[in-house]
PDB file of C-alpha atoms in Angstrom:
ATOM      1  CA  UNK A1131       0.000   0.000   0.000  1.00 77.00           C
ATOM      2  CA  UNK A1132       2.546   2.485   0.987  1.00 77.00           C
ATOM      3  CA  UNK A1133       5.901   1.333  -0.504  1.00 78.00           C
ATOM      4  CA  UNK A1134       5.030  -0.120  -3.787  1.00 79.00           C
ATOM      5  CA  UNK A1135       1.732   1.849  -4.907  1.00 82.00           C
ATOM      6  CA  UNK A1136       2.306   4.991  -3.479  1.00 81.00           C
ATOM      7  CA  UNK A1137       5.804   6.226  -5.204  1.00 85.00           C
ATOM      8  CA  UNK A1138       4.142   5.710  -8.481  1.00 86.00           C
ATOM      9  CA  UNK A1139       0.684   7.870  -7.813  1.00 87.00           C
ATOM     10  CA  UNK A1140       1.146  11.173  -9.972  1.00 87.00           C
ATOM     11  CA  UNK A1141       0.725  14.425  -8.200  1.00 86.00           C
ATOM     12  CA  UNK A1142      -1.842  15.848 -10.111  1.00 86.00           C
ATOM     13  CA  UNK A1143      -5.527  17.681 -10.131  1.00 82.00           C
ATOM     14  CA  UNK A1144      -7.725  15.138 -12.324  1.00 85.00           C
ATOM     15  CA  UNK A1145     -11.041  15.361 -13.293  1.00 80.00           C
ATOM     16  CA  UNK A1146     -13.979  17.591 -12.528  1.00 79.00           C
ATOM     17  CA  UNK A1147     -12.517  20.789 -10.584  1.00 75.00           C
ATOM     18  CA  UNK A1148      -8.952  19.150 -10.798  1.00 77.00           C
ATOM     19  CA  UNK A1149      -9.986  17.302  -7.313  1.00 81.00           C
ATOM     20  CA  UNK A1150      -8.850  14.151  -7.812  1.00 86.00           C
ATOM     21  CA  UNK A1151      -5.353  14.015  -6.623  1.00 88.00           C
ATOM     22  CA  UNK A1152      -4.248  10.749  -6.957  1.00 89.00           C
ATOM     23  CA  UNK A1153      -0.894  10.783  -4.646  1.00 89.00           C
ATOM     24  CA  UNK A1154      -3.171  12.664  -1.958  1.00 87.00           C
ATOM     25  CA  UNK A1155      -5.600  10.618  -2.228  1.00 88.00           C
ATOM     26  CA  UNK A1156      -3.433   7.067  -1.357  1.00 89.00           C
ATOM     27  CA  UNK A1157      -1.894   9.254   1.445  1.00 87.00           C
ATOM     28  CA  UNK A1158      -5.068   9.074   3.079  1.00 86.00           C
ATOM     29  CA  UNK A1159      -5.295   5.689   2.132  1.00 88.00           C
ATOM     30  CA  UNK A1160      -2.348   4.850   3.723  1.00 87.00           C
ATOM     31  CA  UNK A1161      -3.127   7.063   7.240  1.00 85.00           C
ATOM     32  CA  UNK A1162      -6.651   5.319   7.273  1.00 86.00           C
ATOM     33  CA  UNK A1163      -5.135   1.836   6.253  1.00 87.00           C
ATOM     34  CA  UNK A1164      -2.751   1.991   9.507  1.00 86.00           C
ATOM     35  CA  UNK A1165      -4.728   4.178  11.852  1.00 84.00           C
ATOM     36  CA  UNK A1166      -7.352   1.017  11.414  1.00 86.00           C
ATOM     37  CA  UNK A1167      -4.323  -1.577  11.449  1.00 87.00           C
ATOM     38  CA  UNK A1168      -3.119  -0.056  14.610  1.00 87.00           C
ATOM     39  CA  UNK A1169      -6.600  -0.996  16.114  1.00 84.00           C
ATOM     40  CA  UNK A1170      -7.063  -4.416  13.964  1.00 84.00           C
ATOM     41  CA  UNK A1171      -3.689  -5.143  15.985  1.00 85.00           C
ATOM     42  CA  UNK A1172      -4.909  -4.960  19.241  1.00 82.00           C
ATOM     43  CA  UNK A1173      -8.179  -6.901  18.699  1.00 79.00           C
ATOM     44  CA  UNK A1174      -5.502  -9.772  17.559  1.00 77.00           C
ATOM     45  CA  UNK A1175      -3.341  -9.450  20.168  1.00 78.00           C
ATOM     46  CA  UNK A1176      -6.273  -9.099  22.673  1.00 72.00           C
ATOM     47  CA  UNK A1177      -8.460 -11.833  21.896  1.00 63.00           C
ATOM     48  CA  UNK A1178     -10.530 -13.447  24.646  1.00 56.00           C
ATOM     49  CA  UNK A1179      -8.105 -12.012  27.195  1.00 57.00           C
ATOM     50  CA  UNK A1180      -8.854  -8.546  27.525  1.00 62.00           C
ATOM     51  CA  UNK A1181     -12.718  -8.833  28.239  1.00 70.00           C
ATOM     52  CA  UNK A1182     -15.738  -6.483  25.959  1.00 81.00           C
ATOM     53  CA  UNK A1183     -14.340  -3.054  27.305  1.00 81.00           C
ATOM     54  CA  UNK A1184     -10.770  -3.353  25.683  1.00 82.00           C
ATOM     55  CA  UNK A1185     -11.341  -4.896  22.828  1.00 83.00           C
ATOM     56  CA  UNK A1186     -14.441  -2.843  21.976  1.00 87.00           C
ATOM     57  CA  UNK A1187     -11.597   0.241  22.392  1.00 87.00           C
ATOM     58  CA  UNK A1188      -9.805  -1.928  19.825  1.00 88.00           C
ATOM     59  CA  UNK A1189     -12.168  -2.646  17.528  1.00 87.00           C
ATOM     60  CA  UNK A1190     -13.443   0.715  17.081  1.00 88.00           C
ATOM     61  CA  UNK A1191     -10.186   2.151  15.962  1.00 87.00           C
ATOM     62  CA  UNK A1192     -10.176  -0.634  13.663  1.00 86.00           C
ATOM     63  CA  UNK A1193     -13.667   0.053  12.276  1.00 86.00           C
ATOM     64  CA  UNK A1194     -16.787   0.795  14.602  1.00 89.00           C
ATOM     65  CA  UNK A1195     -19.171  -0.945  12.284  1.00 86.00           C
ATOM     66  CA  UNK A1196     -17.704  -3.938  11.985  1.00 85.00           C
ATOM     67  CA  UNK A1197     -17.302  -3.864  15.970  1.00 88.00           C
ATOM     68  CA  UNK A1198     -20.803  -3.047  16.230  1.00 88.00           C
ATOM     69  CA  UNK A1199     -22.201  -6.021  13.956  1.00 86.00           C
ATOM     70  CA  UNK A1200     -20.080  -8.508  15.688  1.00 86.00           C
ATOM     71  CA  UNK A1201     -21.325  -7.666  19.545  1.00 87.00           C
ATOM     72  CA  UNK A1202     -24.890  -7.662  17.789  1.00 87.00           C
ATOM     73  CA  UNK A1203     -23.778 -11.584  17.174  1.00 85.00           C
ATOM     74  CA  UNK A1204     -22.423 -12.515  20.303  1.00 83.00           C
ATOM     75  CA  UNK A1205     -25.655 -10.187  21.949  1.00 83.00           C
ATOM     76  CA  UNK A1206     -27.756 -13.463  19.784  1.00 84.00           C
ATOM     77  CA  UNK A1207     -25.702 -16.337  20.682  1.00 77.00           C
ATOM     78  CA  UNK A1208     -24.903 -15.584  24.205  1.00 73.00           C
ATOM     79  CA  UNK A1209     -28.099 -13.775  25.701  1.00 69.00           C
ATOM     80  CA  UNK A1210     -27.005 -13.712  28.945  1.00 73.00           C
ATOM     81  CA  UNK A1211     -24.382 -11.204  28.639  1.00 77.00           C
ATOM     82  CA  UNK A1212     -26.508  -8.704  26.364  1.00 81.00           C
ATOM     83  CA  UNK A1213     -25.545  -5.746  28.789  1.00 85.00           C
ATOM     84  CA  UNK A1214     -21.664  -6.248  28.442  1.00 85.00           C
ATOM     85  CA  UNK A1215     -22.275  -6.369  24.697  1.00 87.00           C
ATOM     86  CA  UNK A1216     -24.437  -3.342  24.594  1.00 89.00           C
ATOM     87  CA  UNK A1217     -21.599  -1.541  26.442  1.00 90.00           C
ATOM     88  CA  UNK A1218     -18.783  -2.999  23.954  1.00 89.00           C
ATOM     89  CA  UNK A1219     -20.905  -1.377  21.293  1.00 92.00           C
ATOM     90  CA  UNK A1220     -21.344   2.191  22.870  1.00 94.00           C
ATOM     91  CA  UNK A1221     -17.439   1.560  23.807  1.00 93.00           C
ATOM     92  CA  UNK A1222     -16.813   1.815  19.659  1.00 93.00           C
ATOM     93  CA  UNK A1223     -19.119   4.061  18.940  1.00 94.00           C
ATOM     94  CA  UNK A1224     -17.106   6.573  21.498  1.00 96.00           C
ATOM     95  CA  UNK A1225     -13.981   5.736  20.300  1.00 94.00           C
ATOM     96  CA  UNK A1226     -15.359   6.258  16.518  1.00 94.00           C
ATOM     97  CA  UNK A1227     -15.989   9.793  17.358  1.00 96.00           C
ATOM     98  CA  UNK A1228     -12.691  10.567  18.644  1.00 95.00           C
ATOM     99  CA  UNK A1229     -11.277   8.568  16.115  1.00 93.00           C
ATOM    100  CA  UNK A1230     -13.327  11.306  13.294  1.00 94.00           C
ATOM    101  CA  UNK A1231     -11.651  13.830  15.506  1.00 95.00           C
ATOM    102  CA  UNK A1232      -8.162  12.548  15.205  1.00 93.00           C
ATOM    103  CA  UNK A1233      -8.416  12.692  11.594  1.00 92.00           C
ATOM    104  CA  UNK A1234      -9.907  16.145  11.108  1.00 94.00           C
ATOM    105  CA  UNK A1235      -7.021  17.302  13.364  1.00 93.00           C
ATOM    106  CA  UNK A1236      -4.858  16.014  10.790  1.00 90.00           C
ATOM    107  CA  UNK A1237      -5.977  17.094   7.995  1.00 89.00           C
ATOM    108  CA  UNK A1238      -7.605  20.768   8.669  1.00 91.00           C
ATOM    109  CA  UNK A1239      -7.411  21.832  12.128  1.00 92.00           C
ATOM    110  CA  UNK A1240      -9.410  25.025  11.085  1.00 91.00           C
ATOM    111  CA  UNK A1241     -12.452  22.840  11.528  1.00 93.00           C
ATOM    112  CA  UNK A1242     -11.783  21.467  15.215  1.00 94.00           C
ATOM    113  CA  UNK A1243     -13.487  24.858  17.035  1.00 93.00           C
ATOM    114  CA  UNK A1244     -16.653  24.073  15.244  1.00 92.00           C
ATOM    115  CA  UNK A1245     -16.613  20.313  16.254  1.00 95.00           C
ATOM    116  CA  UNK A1246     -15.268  20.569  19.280  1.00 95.00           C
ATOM    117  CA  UNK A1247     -18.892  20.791  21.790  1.00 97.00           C
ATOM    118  CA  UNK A1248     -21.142  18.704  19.511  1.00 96.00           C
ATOM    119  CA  UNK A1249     -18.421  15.961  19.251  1.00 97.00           C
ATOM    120  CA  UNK A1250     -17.447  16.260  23.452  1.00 97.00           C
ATOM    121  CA  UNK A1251     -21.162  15.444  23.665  1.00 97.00           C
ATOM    122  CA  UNK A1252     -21.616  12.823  21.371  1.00 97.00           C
ATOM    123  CA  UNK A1253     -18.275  11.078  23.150  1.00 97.00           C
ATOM    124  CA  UNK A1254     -19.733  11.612  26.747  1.00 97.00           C
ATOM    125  CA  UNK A1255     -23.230  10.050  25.987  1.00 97.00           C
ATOM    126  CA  UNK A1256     -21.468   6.897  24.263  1.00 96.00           C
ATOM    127  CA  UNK A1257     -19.034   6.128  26.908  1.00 95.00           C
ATOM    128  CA  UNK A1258     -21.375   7.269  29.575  1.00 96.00           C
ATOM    129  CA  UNK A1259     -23.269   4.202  28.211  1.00 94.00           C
ATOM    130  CA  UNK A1260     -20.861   1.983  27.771  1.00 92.00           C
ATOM    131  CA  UNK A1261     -19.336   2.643  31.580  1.00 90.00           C
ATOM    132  CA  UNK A1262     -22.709   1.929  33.161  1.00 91.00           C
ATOM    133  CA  UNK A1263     -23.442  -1.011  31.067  1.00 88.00           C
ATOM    134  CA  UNK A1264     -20.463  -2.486  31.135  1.00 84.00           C
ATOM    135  CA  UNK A1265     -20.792  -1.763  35.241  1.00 85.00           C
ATOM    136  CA  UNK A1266     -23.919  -3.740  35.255  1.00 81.00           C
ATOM    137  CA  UNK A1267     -22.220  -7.195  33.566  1.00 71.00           C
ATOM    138  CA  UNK A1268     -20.088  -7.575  36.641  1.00 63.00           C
ATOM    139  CA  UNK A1269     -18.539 -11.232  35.215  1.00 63.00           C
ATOM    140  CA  UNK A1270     -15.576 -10.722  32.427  1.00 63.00           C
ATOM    141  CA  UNK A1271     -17.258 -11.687  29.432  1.00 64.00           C
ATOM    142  CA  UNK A1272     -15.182 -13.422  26.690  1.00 63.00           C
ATOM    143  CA  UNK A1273     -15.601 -12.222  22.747  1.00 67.00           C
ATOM    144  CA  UNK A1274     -14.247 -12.380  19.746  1.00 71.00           C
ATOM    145  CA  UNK A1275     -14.542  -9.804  17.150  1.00 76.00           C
ATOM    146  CA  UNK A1276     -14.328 -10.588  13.148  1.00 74.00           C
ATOM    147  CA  UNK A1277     -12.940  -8.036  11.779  1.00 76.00           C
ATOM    148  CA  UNK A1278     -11.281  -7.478   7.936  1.00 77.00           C
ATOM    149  CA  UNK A1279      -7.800  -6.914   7.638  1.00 80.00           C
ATOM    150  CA  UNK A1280      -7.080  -3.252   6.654  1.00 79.00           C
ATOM    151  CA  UNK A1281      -4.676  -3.460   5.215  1.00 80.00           C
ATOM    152  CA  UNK A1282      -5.744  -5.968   2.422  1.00 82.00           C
ATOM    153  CA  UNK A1283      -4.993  -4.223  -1.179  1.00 84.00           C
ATOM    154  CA  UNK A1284      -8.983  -4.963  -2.429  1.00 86.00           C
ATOM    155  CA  UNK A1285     -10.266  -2.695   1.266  1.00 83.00           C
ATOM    156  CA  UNK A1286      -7.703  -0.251   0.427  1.00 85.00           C
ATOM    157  CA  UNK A1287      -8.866  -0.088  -3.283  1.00 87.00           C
ATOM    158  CA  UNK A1288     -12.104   0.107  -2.480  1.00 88.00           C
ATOM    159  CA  UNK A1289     -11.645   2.585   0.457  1.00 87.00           C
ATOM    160  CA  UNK A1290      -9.817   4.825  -2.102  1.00 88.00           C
ATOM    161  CA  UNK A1291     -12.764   4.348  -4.832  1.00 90.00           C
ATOM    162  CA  UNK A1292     -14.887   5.687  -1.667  1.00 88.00           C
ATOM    163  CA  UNK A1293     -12.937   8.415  -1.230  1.00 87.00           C
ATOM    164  CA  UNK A1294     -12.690   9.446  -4.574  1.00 89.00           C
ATOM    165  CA  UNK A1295     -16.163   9.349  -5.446  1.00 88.00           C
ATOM    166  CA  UNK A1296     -16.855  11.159  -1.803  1.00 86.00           C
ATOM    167  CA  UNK A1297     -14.368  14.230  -2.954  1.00 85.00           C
ATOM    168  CA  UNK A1298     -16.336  14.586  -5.886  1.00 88.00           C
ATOM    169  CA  UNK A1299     -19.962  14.511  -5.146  1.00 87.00           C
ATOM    170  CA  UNK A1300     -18.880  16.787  -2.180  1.00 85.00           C
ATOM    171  CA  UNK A1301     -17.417  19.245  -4.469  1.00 81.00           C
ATOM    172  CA  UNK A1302     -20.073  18.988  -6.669  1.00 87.00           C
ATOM    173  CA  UNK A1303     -22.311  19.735  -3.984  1.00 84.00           C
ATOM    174  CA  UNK A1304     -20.835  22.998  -2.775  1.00 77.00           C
ATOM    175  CA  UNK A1305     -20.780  24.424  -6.480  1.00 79.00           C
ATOM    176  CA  UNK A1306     -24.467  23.459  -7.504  1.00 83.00           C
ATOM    177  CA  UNK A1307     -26.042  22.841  -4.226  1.00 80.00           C
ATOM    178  CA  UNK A1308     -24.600  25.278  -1.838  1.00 79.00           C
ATOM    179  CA  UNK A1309     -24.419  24.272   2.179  1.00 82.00           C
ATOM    180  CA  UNK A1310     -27.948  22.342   1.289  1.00 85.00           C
ATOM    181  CA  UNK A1311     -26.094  20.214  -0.745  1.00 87.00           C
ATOM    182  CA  UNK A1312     -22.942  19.250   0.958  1.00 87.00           C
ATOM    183  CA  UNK A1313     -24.857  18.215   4.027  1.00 90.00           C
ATOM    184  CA  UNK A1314     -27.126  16.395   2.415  1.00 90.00           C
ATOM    185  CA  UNK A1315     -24.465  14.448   1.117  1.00 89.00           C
ATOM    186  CA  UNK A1316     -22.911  13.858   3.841  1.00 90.00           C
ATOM    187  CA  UNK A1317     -25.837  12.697   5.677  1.00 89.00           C
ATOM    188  CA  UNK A1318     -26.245   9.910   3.126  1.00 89.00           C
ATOM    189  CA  UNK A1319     -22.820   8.762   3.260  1.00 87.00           C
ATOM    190  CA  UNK A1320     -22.304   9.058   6.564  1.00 88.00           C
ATOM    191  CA  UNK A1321     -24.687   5.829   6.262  1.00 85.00           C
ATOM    192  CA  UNK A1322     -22.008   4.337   4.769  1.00 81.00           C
ATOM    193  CA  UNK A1323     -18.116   5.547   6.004  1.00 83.00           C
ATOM    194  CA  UNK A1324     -17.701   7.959   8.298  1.00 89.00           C
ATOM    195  CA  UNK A1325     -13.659   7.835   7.318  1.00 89.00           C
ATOM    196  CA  UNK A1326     -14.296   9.054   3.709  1.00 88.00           C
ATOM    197  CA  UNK A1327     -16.629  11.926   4.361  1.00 88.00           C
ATOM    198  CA  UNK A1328     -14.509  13.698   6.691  1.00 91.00           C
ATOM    199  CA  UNK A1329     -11.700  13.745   4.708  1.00 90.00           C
ATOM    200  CA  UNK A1330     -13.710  14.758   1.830  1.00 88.00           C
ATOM    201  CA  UNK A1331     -15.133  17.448   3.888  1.00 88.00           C
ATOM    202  CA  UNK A1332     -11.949  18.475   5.106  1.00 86.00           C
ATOM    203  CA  UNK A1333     -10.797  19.407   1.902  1.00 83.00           C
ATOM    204  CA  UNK A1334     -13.180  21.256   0.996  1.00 79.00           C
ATOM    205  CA  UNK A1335     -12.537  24.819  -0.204  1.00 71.00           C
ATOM    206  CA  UNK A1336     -11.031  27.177   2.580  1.00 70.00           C
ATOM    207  CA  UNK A1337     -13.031  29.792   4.180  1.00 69.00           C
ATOM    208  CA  UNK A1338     -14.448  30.853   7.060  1.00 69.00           C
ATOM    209  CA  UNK A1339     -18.062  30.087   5.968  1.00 80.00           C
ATOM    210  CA  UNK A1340     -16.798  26.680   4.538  1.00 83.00           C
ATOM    211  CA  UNK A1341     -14.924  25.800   7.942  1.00 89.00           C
ATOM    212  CA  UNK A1342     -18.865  26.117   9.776  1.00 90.00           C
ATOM    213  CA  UNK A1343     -20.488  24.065   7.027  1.00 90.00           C
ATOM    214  CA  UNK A1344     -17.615  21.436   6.799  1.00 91.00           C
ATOM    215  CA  UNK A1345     -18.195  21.043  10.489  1.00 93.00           C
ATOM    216  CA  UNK A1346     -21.805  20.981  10.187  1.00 93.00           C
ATOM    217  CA  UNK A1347     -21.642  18.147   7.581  1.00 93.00           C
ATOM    218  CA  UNK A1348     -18.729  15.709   9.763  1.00 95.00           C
ATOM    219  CA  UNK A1349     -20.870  16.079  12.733  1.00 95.00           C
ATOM    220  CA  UNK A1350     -24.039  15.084  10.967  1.00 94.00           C
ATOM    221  CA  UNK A1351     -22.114  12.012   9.206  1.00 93.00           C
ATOM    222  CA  UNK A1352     -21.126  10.977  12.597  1.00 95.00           C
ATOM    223  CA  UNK A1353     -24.852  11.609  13.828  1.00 94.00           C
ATOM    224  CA  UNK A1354     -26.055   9.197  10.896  1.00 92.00           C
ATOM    225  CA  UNK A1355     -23.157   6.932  11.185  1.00 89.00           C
TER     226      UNK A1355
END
């Protein structure tokens, strides 16, 4: 991903309003391939050991929907432990909005003032409700979590065919649809990948008015996500 296909990515605008860069786009590639490999790491080296809480922590970094799906599993095959799961789940979903954070700090921290209550909220209510649920399972429960490996070539190709089409319909958005526009798209693909929208709206044109709406749009692709 970052050694072989990288070096050979031309630095150039391409296609409608020149936004299709492809070197920048594999760099994000490549900080979204190992941000997530960082976390798929930890669920591996976790396993069974490290109980719900950690390895929900884990597994959000690695990807918060993939978490979320598999405590949904273990929630049906193992009833008895529903609370523990429900609190794994929350667990992600907190560490999913820090995660967005992370990566808007990265990439435009222009945008971080405008975030900065709604997404302190949105983490507080999540692991709020993962510490009380997780409280109420007082046993360790056991899980495992199936997650994909990030950095497989096909989820970075397709993660960068994501991105790609996300920088695009965002741009074309702000040019023909005005604020309206870009958070309507990025309501709808929040649905989706919360990874690819915030970079997408991070790059959008500077400007004060474009910093608010940017910020508007991550927070209500979290919201959907």
């Amino acid at each position: 991903i970052s050694v072989v296909v990288l070096p050979v990515m031309p630095n150039v605008g391409l296609g409608p309003w020149q936004v299709i860069n492809p070197q920048q786009i594999w760099w994000m590639v490549v900080l979204i391939s190992g941000l997530s490999f960082i976390g798929y790491l930890g669920v591996k080296f976790l396993g069974e050991r490290g109980g719900v809480g950690l390895l929900a922590l884990a597994g959000g970094l690695a990807s918060s929907t993939a978490a979320t799906l598999s405590f949904a599993r273990l929630s049906r095959d193992d009833t008895g432990a529903y609370t523990a799961f429900a609190g794994g789940t929350a667990a992600a979903w907190a560490v999913m909005v820090a995660r967005t954070t992370l990566i808007v700090a990265g990439i435009r921290p222009s945008l971080l003032p405008g975030l900065a209550l709604p997404m302190a909220a949105m983490f507080a209510v999540a692991a709020l409700a993962a510490v009380v649920t997780l409280w109420l399972q007082r046993r360790k429960t056991p899980a495992q979590l199936a997650l994909p490996n990030p950095l497989d070539i096909k989820a970075a190709l397709v993660f960068a065919g994501l991105l790609t089409a996300a920088l695009v319909i965002s741009r074309a958005a702000q040019e023909y649809g005005g604020q309206d526009g870009v958070l309507g798209v990025a309501a709808i693909a929040g649905t989706v990948d919360t990874d690819a929208i915030t970079i997408s709206m991070s790059r959008l044109q500077d400007g004060p008015d474009m910093d608010q709406v940017a910020a508007r749009a991550i927070i209500l692709a979290v919201i959907t996500n």
